[in-house]
PDB file of C-alpha atoms in Angstrom:
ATOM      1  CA  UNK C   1      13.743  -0.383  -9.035  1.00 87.00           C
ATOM      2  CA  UNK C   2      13.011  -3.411 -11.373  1.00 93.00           C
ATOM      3  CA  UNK C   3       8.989  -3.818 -11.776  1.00 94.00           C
ATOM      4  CA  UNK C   4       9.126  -7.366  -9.340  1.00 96.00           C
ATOM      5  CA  UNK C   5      10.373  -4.851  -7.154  1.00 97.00           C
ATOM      6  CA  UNK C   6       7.667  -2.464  -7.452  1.00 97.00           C
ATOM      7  CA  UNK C   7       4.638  -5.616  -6.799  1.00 97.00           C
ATOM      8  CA  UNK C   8       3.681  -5.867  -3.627  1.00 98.00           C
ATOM      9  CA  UNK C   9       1.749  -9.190  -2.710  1.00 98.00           C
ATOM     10  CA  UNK C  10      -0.687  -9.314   0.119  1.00 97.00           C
ATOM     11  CA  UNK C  11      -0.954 -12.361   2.678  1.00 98.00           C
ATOM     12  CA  UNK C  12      -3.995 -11.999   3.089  1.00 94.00           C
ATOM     13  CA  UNK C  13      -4.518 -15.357   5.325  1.00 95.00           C
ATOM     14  CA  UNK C  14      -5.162 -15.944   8.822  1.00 94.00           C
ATOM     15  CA  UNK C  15      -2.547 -17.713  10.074  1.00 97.00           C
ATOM     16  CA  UNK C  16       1.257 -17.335  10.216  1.00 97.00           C
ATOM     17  CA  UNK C  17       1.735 -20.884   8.736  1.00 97.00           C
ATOM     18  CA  UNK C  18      -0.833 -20.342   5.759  1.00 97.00           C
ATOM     19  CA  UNK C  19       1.499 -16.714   5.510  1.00 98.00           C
ATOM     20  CA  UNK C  20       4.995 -18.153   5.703  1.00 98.00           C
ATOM     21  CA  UNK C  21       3.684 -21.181   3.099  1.00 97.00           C
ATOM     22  CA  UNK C  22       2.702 -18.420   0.767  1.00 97.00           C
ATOM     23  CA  UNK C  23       5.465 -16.760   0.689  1.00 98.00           C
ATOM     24  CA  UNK C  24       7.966 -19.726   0.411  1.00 96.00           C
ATOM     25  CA  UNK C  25       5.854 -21.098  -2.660  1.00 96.00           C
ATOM     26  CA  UNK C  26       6.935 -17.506  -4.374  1.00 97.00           C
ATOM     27  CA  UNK C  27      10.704 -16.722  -3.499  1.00 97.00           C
ATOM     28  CA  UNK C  28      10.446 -14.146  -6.545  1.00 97.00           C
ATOM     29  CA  UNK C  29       8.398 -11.741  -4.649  1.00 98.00           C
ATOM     30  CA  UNK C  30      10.674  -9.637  -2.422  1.00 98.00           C
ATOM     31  CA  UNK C  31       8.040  -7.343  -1.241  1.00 98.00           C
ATOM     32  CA  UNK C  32       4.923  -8.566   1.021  1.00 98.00           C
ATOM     33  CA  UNK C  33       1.936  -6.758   2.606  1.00 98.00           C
ATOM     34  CA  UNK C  34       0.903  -7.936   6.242  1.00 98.00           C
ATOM     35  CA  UNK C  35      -2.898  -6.499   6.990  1.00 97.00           C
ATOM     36  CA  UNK C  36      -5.184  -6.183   9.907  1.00 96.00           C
ATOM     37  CA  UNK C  37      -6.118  -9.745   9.764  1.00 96.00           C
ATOM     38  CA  UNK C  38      -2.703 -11.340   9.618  1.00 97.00           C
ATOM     39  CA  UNK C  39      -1.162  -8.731  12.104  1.00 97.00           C
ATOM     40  CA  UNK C  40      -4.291  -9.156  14.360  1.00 97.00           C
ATOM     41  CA  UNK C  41      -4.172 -13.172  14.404  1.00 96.00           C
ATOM     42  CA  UNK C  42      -0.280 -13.518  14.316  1.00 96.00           C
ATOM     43  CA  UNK C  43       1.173 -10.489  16.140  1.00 95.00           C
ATOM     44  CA  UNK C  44       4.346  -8.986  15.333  1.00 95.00           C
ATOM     45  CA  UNK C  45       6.096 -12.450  14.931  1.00 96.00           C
ATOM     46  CA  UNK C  46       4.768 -12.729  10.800  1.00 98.00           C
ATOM     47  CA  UNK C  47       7.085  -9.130  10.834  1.00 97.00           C
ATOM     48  CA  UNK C  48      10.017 -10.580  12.329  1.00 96.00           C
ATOM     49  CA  UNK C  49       9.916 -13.894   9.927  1.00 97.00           C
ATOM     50  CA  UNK C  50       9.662 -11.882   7.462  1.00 98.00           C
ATOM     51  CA  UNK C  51      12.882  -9.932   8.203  1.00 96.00           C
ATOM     52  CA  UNK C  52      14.691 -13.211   8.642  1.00 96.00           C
ATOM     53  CA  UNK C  53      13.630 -13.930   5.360  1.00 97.00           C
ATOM     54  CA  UNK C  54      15.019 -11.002   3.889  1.00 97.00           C
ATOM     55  CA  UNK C  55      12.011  -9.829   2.652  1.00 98.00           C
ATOM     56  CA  UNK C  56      10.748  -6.201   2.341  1.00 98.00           C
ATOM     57  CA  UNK C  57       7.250  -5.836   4.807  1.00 98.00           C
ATOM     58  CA  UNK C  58       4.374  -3.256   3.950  1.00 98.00           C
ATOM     59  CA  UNK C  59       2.573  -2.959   7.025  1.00 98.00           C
ATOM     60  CA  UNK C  60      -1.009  -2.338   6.014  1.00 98.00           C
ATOM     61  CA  UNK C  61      -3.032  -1.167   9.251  1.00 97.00           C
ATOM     62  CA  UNK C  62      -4.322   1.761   7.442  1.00 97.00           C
ATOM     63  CA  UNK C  63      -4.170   3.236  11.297  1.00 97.00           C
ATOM     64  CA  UNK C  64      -6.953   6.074  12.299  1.00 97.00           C
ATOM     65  CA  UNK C  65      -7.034   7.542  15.495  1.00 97.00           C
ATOM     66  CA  UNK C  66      -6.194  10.944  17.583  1.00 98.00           C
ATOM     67  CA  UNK C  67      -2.481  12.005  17.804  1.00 98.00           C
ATOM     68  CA  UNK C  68      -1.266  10.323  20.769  1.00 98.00           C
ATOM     69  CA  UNK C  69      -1.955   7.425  19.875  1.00 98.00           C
ATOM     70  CA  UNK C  70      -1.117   7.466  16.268  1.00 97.00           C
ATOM     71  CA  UNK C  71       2.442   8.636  17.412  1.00 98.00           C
ATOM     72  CA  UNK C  72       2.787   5.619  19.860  1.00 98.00           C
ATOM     73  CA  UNK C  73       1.487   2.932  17.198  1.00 97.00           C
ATOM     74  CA  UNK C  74       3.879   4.518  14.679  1.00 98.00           C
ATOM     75  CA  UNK C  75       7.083   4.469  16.927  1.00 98.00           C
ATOM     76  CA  UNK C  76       5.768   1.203  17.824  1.00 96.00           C
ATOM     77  CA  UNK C  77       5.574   0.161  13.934  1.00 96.00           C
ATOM     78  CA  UNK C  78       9.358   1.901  13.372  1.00 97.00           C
ATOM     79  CA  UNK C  79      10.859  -0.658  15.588  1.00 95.00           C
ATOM     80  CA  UNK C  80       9.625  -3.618  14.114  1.00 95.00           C
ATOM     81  CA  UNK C  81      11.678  -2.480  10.978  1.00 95.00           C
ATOM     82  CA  UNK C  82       8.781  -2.099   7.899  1.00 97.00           C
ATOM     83  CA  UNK C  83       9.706  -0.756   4.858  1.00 98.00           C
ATOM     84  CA  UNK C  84       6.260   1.234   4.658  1.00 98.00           C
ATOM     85  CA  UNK C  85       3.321   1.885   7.113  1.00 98.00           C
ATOM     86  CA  UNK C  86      -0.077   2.789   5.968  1.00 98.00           C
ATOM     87  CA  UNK C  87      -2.195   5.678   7.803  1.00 98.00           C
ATOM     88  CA  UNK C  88      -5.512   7.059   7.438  1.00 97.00           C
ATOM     89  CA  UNK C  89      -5.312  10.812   5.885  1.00 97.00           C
ATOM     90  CA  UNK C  90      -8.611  11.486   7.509  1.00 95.00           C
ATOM     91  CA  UNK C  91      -7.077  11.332  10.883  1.00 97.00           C
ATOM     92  CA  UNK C  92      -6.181  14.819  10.155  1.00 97.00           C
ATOM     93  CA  UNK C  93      -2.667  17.184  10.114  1.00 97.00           C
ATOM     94  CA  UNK C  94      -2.332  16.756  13.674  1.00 98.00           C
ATOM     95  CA  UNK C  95      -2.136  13.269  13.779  1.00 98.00           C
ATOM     96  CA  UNK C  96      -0.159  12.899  10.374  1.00 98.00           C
ATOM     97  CA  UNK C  97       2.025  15.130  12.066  1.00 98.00           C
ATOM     98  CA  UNK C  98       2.507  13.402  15.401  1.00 98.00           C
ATOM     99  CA  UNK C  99       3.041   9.901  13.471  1.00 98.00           C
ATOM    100  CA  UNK C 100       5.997  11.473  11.413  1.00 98.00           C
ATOM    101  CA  UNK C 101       7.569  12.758  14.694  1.00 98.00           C
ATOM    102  CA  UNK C 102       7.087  10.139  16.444  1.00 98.00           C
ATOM    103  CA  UNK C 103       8.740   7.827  13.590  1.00 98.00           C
ATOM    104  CA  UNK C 104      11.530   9.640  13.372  1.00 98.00           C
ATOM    105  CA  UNK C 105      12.593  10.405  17.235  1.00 98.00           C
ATOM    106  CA  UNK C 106      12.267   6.060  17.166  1.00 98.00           C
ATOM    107  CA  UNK C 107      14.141   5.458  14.244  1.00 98.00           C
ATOM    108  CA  UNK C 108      16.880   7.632  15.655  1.00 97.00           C
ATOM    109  CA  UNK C 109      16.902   6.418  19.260  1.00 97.00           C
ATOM    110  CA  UNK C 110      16.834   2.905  17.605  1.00 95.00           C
ATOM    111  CA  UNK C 111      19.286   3.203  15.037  1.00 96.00           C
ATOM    112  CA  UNK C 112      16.598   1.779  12.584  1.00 95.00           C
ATOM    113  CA  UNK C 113      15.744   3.018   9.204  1.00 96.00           C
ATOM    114  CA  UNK C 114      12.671   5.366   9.209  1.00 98.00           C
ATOM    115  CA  UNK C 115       9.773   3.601   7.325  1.00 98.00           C
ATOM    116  CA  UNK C 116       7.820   5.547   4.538  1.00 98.00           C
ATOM    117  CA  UNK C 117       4.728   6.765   5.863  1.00 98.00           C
ATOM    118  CA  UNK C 118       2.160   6.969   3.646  1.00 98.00           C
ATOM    119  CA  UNK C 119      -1.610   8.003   4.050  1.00 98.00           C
ATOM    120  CA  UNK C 120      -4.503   6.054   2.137  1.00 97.00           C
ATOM    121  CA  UNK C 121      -6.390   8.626   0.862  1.00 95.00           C
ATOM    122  CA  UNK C 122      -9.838   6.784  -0.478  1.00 91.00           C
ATOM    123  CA  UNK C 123     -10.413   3.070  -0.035  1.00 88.00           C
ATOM    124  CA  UNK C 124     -10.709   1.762  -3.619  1.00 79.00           C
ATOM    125  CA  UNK C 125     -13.879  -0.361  -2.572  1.00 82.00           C
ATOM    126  CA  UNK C 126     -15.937   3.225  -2.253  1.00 87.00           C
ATOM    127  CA  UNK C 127     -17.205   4.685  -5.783  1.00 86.00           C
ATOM    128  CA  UNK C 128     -18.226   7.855  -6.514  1.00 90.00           C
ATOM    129  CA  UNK C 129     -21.849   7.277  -5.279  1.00 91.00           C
ATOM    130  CA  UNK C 130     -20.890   5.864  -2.168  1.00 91.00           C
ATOM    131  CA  UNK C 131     -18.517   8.532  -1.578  1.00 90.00           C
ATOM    132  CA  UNK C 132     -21.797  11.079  -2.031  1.00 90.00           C
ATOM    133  CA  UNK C 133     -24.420   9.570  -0.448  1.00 92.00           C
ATOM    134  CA  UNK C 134     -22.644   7.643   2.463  1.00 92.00           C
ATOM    135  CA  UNK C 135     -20.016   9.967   3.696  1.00 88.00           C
ATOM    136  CA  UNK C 136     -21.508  12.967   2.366  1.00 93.00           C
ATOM    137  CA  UNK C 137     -18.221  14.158   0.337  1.00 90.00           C
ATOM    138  CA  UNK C 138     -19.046  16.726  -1.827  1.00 90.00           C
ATOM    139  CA  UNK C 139     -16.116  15.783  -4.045  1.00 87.00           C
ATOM    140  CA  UNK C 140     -15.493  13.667  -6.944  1.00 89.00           C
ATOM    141  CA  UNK C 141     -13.017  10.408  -5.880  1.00 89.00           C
ATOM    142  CA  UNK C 142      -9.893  12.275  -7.743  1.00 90.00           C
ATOM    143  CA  UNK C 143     -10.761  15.511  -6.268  1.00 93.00           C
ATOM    144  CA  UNK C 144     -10.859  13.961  -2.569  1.00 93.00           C
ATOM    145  CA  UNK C 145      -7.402  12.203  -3.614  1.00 94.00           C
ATOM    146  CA  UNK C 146      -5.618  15.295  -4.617  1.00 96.00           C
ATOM    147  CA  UNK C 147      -6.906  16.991  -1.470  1.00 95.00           C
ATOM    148  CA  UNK C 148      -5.798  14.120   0.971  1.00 96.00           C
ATOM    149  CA  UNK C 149      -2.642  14.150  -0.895  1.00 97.00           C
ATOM    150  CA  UNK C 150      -1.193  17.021  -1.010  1.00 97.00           C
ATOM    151  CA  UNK C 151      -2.099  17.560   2.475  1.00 97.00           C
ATOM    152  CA  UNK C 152      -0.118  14.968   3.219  1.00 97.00           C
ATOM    153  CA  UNK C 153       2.746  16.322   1.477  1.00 97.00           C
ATOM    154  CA  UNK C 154       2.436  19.374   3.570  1.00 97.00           C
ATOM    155  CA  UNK C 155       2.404  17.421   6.652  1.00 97.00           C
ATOM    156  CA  UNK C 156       5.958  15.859   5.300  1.00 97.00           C
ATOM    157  CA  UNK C 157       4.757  12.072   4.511  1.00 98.00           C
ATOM    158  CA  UNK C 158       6.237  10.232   2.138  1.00 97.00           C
ATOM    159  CA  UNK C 159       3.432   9.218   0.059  1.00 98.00           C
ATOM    160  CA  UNK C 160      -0.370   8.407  -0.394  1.00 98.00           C
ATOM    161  CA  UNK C 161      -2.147   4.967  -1.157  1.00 97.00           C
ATOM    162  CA  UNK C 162      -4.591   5.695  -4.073  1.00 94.00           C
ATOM    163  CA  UNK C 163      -6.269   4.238  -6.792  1.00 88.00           C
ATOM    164  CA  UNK C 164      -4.645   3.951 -10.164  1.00 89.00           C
ATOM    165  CA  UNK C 165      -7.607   5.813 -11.577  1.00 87.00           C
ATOM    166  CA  UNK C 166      -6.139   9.381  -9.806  1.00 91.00           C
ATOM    167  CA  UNK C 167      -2.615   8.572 -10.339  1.00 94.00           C
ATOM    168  CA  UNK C 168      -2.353  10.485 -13.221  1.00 94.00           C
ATOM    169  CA  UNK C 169      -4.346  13.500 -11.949  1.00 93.00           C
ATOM    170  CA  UNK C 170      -1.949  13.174  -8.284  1.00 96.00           C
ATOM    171  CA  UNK C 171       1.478  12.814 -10.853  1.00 95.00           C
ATOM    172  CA  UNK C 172       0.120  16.220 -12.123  1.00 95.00           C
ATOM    173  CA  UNK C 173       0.535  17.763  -8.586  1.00 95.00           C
ATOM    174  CA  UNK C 174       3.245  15.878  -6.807  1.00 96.00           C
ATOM    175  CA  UNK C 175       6.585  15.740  -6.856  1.00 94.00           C
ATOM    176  CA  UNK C 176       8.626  12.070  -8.554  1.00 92.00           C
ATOM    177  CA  UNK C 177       9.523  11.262  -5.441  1.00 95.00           C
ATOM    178  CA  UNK C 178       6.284  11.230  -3.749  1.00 98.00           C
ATOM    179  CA  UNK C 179       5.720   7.631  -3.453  1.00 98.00           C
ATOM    180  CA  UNK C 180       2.034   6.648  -5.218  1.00 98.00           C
ATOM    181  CA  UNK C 181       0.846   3.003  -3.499  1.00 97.00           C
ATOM    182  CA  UNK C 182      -1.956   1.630  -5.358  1.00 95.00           C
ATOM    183  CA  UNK C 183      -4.077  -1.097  -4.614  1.00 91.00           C
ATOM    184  CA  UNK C 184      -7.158  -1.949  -6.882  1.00 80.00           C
ATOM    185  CA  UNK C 185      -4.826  -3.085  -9.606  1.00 88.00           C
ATOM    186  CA  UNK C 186      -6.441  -6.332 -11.912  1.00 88.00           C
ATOM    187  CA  UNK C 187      -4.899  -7.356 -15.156  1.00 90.00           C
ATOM    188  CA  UNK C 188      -7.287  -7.775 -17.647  1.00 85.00           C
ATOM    189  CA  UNK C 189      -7.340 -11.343 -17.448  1.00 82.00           C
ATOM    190  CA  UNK C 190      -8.464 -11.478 -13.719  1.00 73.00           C
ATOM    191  CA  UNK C 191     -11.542 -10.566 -11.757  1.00 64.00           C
ATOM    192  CA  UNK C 192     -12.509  -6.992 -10.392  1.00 56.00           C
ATOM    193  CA  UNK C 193     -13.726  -8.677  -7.526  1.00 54.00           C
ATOM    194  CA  UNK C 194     -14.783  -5.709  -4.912  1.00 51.00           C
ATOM    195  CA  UNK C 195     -12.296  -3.041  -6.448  1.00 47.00           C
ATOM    196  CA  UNK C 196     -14.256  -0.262  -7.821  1.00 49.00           C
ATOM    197  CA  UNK C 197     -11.779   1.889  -9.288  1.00 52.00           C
ATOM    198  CA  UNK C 198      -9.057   0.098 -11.329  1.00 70.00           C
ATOM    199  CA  UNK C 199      -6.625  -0.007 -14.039  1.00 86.00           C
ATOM    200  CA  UNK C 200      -4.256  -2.969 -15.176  1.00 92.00           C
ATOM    201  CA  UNK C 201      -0.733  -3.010 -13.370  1.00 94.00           C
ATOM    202  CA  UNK C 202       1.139  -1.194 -16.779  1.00 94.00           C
ATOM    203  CA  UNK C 203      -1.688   1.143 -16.988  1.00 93.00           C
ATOM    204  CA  UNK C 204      -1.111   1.679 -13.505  1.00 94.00           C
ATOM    205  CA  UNK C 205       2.516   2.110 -13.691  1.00 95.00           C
ATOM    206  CA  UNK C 206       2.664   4.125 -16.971  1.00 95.00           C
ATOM    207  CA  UNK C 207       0.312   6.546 -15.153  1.00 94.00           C
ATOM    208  CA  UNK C 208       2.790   7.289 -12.291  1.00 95.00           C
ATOM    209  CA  UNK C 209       2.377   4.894  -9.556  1.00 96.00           C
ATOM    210  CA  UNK C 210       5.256   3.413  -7.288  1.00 97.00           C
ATOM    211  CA  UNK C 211       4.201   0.464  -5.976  1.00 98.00           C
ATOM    212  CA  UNK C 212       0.948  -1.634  -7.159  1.00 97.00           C
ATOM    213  CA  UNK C 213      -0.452  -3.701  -4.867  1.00 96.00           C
ATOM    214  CA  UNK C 214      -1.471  -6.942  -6.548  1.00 96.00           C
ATOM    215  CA  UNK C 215      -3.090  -9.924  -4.337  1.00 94.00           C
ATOM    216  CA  UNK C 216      -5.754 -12.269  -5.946  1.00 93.00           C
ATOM    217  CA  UNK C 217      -4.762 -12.244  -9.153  1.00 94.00           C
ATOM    218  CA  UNK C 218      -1.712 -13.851  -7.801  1.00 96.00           C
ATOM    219  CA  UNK C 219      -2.421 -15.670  -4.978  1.00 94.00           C
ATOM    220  CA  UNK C 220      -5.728 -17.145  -6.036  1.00 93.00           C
ATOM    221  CA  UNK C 221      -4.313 -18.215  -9.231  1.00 93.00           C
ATOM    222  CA  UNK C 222      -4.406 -21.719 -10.388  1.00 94.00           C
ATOM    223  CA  UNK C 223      -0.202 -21.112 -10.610  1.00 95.00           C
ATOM    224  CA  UNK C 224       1.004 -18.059  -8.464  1.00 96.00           C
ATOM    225  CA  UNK C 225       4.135 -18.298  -9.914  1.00 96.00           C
ATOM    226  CA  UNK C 226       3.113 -17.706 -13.533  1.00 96.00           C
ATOM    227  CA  UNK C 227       0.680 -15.076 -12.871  1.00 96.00           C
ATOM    228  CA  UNK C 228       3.494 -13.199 -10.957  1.00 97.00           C
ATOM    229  CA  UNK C 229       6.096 -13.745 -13.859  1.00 96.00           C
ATOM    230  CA  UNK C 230       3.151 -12.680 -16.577  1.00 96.00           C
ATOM    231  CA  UNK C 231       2.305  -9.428 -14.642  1.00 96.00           C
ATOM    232  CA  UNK C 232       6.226  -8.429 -14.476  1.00 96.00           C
ATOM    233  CA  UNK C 233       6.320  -9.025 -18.254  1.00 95.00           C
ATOM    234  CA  UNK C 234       3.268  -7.323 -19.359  1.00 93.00           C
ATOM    235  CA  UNK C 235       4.587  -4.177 -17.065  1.00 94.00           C
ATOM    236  CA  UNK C 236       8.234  -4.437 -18.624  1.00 94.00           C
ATOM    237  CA  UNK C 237       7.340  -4.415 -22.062  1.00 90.00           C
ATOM    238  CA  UNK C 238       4.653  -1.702 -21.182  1.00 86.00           C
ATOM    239  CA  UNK C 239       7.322   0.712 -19.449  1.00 90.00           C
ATOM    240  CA  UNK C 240       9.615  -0.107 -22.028  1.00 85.00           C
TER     241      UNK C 240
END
């Protein structure tokens, strides 16, 4: 994959007009994530324009719930035809394990490509302290990762969503081909804004990761386009 590629952008709006006008002002990007507000207010229409746009769809709904259900939302999901679909690892081996199956027996019935599944394994908004004193996780942040993770790899996912921070320590563990999704990633010229745990997209990608997840630095830029282009540059001549 070529590092534009590897960038996905988020639409974060609330509408599928502010969406679609986002993503025609940046024909570049190829690969765009649809969230719990967009999918909530638009439905699985933004999906399907997307398609007939040619563009590749990470479906971020970072779902959490007990087996059944996760295997319905995920066969669901499979039909609509996204390239990746985000659970919660905390859902547990049962329901990690009923999404898969459930994923697969669609994409087979359906004749569509299987999605990679992968499980978010600590929201990047929750520190270290947070993680202590408000869940009561007796773990440091890359410890919890590398638990959640290779769970998941047990359970026969594709991947995890993590912060850049415990890519390196995951790369350590995991196999190449375990796909590493980070969001949380902020060049040094743009804002934190309520990422905790970050690193710059070619820190990011140097570490290990697959796919960086890259929204405000892009989209709230005075010109998207630029910022986009500068990010893919600094990561080339980074990786190269």
């Amino acid at each position: 994959m070529t590092v534009d590629q590897r960038i996905i952008v988020p639409l974060d709006v609330p509408t599928a007009e502010a969406a679609l006008a986002l993503v025609d002002s940046l024909p570049q990007v190829s690969f765009w994530k649809v969230g719990l507000e967009l999918f909530i207010s638009t439905g699985p229409g933004i999906l399907q324009e997307l398609k007939a746009r040619n563009k590749r769809i990470f479906l971020d709904l970072k779902l959490h719930d007990i087996p059944n259900t996760m295997a319905g939302a995920c066969a669901a999901a499979t039909r609509y035809g996204v390239d990746i679909l985000t659970l919660h690892a905390s859902a547990g081996k049962a329901a990690l394990t009923a999404a898969l199956a459930a994923a697969q027996t669609e994409a087979t019935q359906t004749n569509t490509p299987l999605p990679l599944i992968v499980a978010v394994t600590l929201l990047t908004s929750i520190a270290a302290e947070a993680l202590a004193t408000e869940l009561r996780v007796p773990l440091k942040p890359g410890d919890y990762a590398l638990q959640m993770a290779q769970m998941t790899q047990d359970v026969g996912l594709g991947g995890v969503v993590c912060s850049p921070q415990e890519v390196s320590q995951l790369r350590r563990f995991l196999p190449s081909d375990f796909a590493l999704v980070c969001p949380g990633v902020r060049p040094t010229w743009a804002s934190t804004n309520d990422q905790q745990r970050t690193l710059t997209p070619a820190q990011a990608l140097q570490a290990g990761a697959t796919y960086l997840v890259i929204g405000r630095p892009i989209t709230a830029s005075p010109d998207p386009t630029a910022a986009f282009q500068r990010i893919c540059d600094e990561c080339t001549t980074a990786l190269s």
